[in-house]
Amino acid sequence: MNRIGLSDANDEGEERESRFSSMQQSELEALAVSGILEHRRLIAADEAVYEEWTRATSDPSISGAVLKSLQEEYVARQKKSEAKQEELSEIIDVLGYVPQVPLDDDK
């Protein structure tokens, strides 16, 4: 059985995602900050959909079709968030550190 260690898997991921390794550090940092802020917004939106879904689940007047729709939306959002998180992880791996990001982007 051929097993790949975690560091080997990360190295392979960096080879596949060479578009980030050719970028300047300042570009990577801006991309990382933007990605972190987007990730925060996605999480907040995902939580709102999840809360709506759980509230609807406990309401007997909500139809099964509505519940299924909310569940499908939540699952789709989770898949999108996972993909974005993987991309952000690759950016941060190439950058070599997590940049400072303001707590909110209301400025």
Coordinates of C-alpha atoms in Angstrom, one line a residue:
M1 CA 0.0 0.0 0.0
N2 CA 1.4 3.3 -1.0
R3 CA 0.6 6.1 1.5
I4 CA 1.3 9.8 0.9
G5 CA 2.2 11.8 3.9
L6 CA 0.5 15.1 4.7
S7 CA 3.5 17.2 3.6
D8 CA 3.7 15.2 0.4
A9 CA 0.1 15.8 -0.4
N10 CA 0.6 19.5 0.3
D11 CA 3.6 19.6 -2.1
E12 CA 1.5 17.9 -4.8
G13 CA -1.3 20.5 -4.3
E14 CA 1.2 23.3 -4.7
E15 CA 2.5 21.8 -8.0
R16 CA -1.1 21.6 -9.4
E17 CA -1.9 25.2 -8.4
S18 CA 1.1 26.9 -9.9
R19 CA -0.9 30.1 -10.8
F20 CA -0.4 31.3 -7.2
S21 CA 3.3 30.5 -7.0
S22 CA 4.1 32.9 -9.9
M23 CA 2.4 35.8 -8.1
Q24 CA 4.2 38.6 -6.3
Q25 CA 4.0 38.6 -2.5
S26 CA 2.0 41.8 -2.4
E27 CA -0.5 40.3 -4.9
L28 CA -0.7 37.1 -2.8
E29 CA -1.3 39.1 0.4
A30 CA -4.1 41.2 -1.2
L31 CA -5.7 38.0 -2.6
A32 CA -5.4 36.3 0.9
V33 CA -7.0 39.3 2.7
S34 CA -9.8 39.4 0.1
G35 CA -10.3 35.6 0.4
I36 CA -10.4 35.8 4.2
L37 CA -13.0 38.6 4.1
E38 CA -15.1 36.6 1.5
H39 CA -14.8 33.5 3.6
R40 CA -16.2 35.4 6.6
R41 CA -19.1 36.7 4.5
L42 CA -19.8 33.1 3.2
I43 CA -19.8 31.7 6.8
A44 CA -22.3 34.4 8.0
A45 CA -24.6 33.7 5.0
D46 CA -24.3 29.9 5.5
E47 CA -25.2 30.3 9.2
A48 CA -28.3 32.4 8.3
V49 CA -29.5 29.6 5.8
Y50 CA -28.8 26.9 8.4
E51 CA -30.7 28.8 11.1
E52 CA -33.7 29.3 8.7
W53 CA -33.5 25.6 7.9
T54 CA -33.5 24.5 11.5
R55 CA -36.3 26.9 12.4
A56 CA -38.4 25.5 9.5
T57 CA -37.7 22.0 10.5
S58 CA -39.4 22.6 13.9
D59 CA -42.4 24.3 12.2
P60 CA -45.1 21.7 11.3
S61 CA -46.7 24.2 8.8
I62 CA -43.6 24.2 6.6
S63 CA -44.0 21.9 3.6
G64 CA -41.5 19.1 2.9
A65 CA -40.7 20.7 -0.4
V66 CA -39.6 23.9 1.4
L67 CA -37.5 22.0 3.9
K68 CA -35.8 20.0 1.1
S69 CA -35.1 23.3 -0.8
L70 CA -33.5 24.8 2.3
Q71 CA -31.5 21.7 2.9
E72 CA -30.2 21.6 -0.7
E73 CA -29.3 25.3 -0.5
Y74 CA -27.4 24.7 2.7
V75 CA -25.5 21.7 1.3
A76 CA -24.7 23.7 -1.9
R77 CA -23.4 26.6 0.2
Q78 CA -21.2 24.2 2.2
K79 CA -19.6 22.8 -1.0
K80 CA -18.9 26.3 -2.2
S81 CA -17.4 27.3 1.1
E82 CA -15.2 24.2 1.1
A83 CA -13.9 24.9 -2.4
K84 CA -13.2 28.6 -1.4
Q85 CA -11.4 27.5 1.8
E86 CA -9.2 25.1 -0.2
E87 CA -8.3 27.9 -2.6
L88 CA -7.6 30.2 0.3
S89 CA -5.4 27.6 2.0
E90 CA -3.4 27.2 -1.2
I91 CA -2.9 31.0 -1.4
I92 CA -1.7 31.1 2.2
D93 CA 0.6 28.2 1.7
V94 CA 2.3 29.9 -1.2
L95 CA 2.4 33.2 0.7
G96 CA 3.9 31.5 3.8
Y97 CA 1.9 33.3 6.4
V98 CA -1.6 34.5 7.3
P99 CA -1.8 38.3 6.7
Q100 CA -3.4 40.7 9.2
V101 CA -7.0 41.2 8.4
P102 CA -9.3 43.7 10.0
L103 CA -12.1 42.3 12.1
D104 CA -14.7 43.9 9.9
D105 CA -14.6 45.4 6.4
D106 CA -17.0 48.3 7.0
K107 CA -14.3 50.9 6.4

